[in-house]
Amino acid sequence: QLQLVESGGGLVQPGGSLRLSCAASGFTLGRYDIGWFRQAPGKERKGVSCISNSGDTTWFASSVEGRFTISRDNTKNTVYLQMNSLKPEDTAVYYCAASEGSYYGCPSNNYEVDYWGKGTLVTVSS
């Protein structure tokens, strides 16, 4: 019943930008802390960025700090991940995740996630 749907992925050249969206259905997204995770081929899913339910707390993995921006519009039940200066190593399936309660204020670890989206593929290549 509770669903998260990612969109905005695709093919982009190195140095380019993409904006991912995570739309919630079946529940009010504003009640949840939201994380963005990614999983590269053959690797484990890892946290990229997260934002608290109010938007007051954000976190970014060191690999994307300064390049990615996370935001949310609770009136639209949507969370965004703006990705700039993309690198080939950013290539992965990106997942939106919702947490009912995260230790650090927003979910940066898999064990903090209560609901997962199905993912959207981002490919950074020339």
GROMACS .gro file of C-alpha atoms in nm:
model
  126
    1GLN     CA    1   0.000   0.000   0.000
    2LEU     CA    2   0.282   0.237   0.087
    3GLN     CA    3   0.486   0.310  -0.224
    4LEU     CA    4   0.781   0.524  -0.326
    5VAL     CA    5   0.836   0.584  -0.697
    6GLU     CA    6   1.160   0.727  -0.831
    7SER     CA    7   1.191   0.908  -1.161
    8GLY     CA    8   1.436   1.126  -1.350
    9GLY     CA    9   1.713   0.878  -1.415
   10GLY     CA   10   1.877   0.834  -1.751
   11LEU     CA   11   2.198   0.871  -1.947
   12VAL     CA   12   2.408   1.180  -1.887
   13GLN     CA   13   2.760   1.281  -1.986
   14PRO     CA   14   3.029   1.341  -1.724
   15GLY     CA   15   2.991   1.688  -1.580
   16GLY     CA   16   2.621   1.693  -1.653
   17SER     CA   17   2.326   1.714  -1.419
   18LEU     CA   18   2.013   1.518  -1.338
   19ARG     CA   19   1.729   1.575  -1.097
   20LEU     CA   20   1.573   1.269  -0.942
   21SER     CA   21   1.228   1.273  -0.789
   22CYS     CA   22   1.075   1.046  -0.530
   23ALA     CA   23   0.698   1.053  -0.511
   24ALA     CA   24   0.505   0.886  -0.232
   25SER     CA   25   0.165   0.725  -0.253
   26GLY     CA   26  -0.043   0.562   0.015
   27PHE     CA   27   0.112   0.765   0.294
   28THR     CA   28   0.211   1.117   0.387
   29LEU     CA   29   0.574   1.166   0.299
   30GLY     CA   30   0.606   1.455   0.541
   31ARG     CA   31   0.594   1.214   0.835
   32TYR     CA   32   0.909   1.034   0.721
   33ASP     CA   33   1.278   1.098   0.701
   34ILE     CA   34   1.392   1.026   0.346
   35GLY     CA   35   1.716   0.886   0.213
   36TRP     CA   36   1.863   0.840  -0.130
   37PHE     CA   37   2.071   0.528  -0.179
   38ARG     CA   38   2.250   0.390  -0.480
   39GLN     CA   39   2.370   0.052  -0.590
   40ALA     CA   40   2.634   0.013  -0.857
   41PRO     CA   41   2.656  -0.313  -1.052
   42GLY     CA   42   2.795  -0.591  -0.834
   43LYS     CA   43   2.809  -0.371  -0.524
   44GLU     CA   44   2.605  -0.321  -0.210
   45ARG     CA   45   2.346  -0.049  -0.173
   46LYS     CA   46   2.491   0.256  -0.001
   47GLY     CA   47   2.353   0.581   0.131
   48VAL     CA   48   2.408   0.891  -0.081
   49SER     CA   49   2.204   1.161   0.087
   50CYS     CA   50   1.917   1.201   0.329
   51ILE     CA   51   1.682   1.462   0.463
   52SER     CA   52   1.475   1.476   0.780
   53ASN     CA   53   1.098   1.494   0.771
   54SER     CA   54   1.104   1.867   0.835
   55GLY     CA   55   1.392   1.929   0.598
   56ASP     CA   56   1.603   2.083   0.873
   57THR     CA   57   1.864   1.806   0.871
   58THR     CA   58   2.051   1.681   0.566
   59TRP     CA   59   2.345   1.451   0.509
   60PHE     CA   60   2.563   1.373   0.211
   61ALA     CA   61   2.812   1.098   0.151
   62SER     CA   62   3.163   1.234   0.113
   63SER     CA   63   3.170   1.112  -0.245
   64VAL     CA   64   2.887   1.346  -0.344
   65GLU     CA   65   2.933   1.634  -0.099
   66GLY     CA   66   2.927   1.964  -0.282
   67ARG     CA   67   2.781   1.812  -0.597
   68PHE     CA   68   2.441   1.682  -0.487
   69THR     CA   69   2.156   1.866  -0.322
   70ILE     CA   70   1.856   1.711  -0.150
   71SER     CA   71   1.525   1.885  -0.096
   72ARG     CA   72   1.163   1.805  -0.033
   73ASP     CA   73   0.821   1.948  -0.099
   74ASN     CA   74   0.589   1.785   0.149
   75THR     CA   75   0.286   1.954  -0.007
   76LYS     CA   76   0.363   1.757  -0.324
   77ASN     CA   77   0.460   1.441  -0.136
   78THR     CA   78   0.791   1.450  -0.321
   79VAL     CA   79   1.163   1.449  -0.242
   80TYR     CA   80   1.427   1.556  -0.491
   81LEU     CA   81   1.792   1.481  -0.546
   82GLN     CA   82   1.970   1.734  -0.765
   83MET     CA   83   2.289   1.581  -0.900
   84ASN     CA   84   2.549   1.811  -1.053
   85SER     CA   85   2.899   1.758  -1.189
   86LEU     CA   86   2.822   1.392  -1.240
   87LYS     CA   87   3.106   1.145  -1.265
   88PRO     CA   88   3.119   0.797  -1.417
   89GLU     CA   89   3.147   0.654  -1.065
   90ASP     CA   90   2.801   0.796  -0.991
   91THR     CA   91   2.655   0.537  -1.226
   92ALA     CA   92   2.411   0.325  -1.027
   93VAL     CA   93   2.050   0.248  -0.960
   94TYR     CA   94   1.926   0.518  -0.726
   95TYR     CA   95   1.668   0.431  -0.463
   96CYS     CA   96   1.444   0.648  -0.256
   97ALA     CA   97   1.385   0.525   0.098
   98ALA     CA   98   1.158   0.627   0.384
   99SER     CA   99   1.232   0.592   0.754
  100GLU     CA  100   0.990   0.621   1.045
  101GLY     CA  101   1.280   0.706   1.270
  102SER     CA  102   1.651   0.743   1.198
  103TYR     CA  103   1.930   0.762   1.451
  104TYR     CA  104   2.120   1.048   1.292
  105GLY     CA  105   1.814   1.252   1.200
  106CYS     CA  106   1.774   1.105   0.853
  107PRO     CA  107   1.846   0.758   0.712
  108SER     CA  108   2.200   0.709   0.586
  109ASN     CA  109   2.214   0.335   0.656
  110ASN     CA  110   2.016   0.048   0.510
  111TYR     CA  111   1.899  -0.073   0.850
  112GLU     CA  112   1.722   0.257   0.912
  113VAL     CA  113   1.494   0.215   0.611
  114ASP     CA  114   1.133   0.105   0.646
  115TYR     CA  115   1.020   0.148   0.285
  116TRP     CA  116   1.212   0.127  -0.042
  117GLY     CA  117   1.134   0.249  -0.390
  118LYS     CA  118   1.207   0.032  -0.691
  119GLY     CA  119   1.491   0.251  -0.815
  120THR     CA  120   1.582   0.455  -1.120
  121LEU     CA  121   1.895   0.398  -1.327
  122VAL     CA  122   2.150   0.675  -1.365
  123THR     CA  123   2.426   0.618  -1.619
  124VAL     CA  124   2.710   0.868  -1.645
  125SER     CA  125   2.909   0.803  -1.959
  126SER     CA  126   3.042   0.977  -2.266
   0.00000   0.00000   0.00000
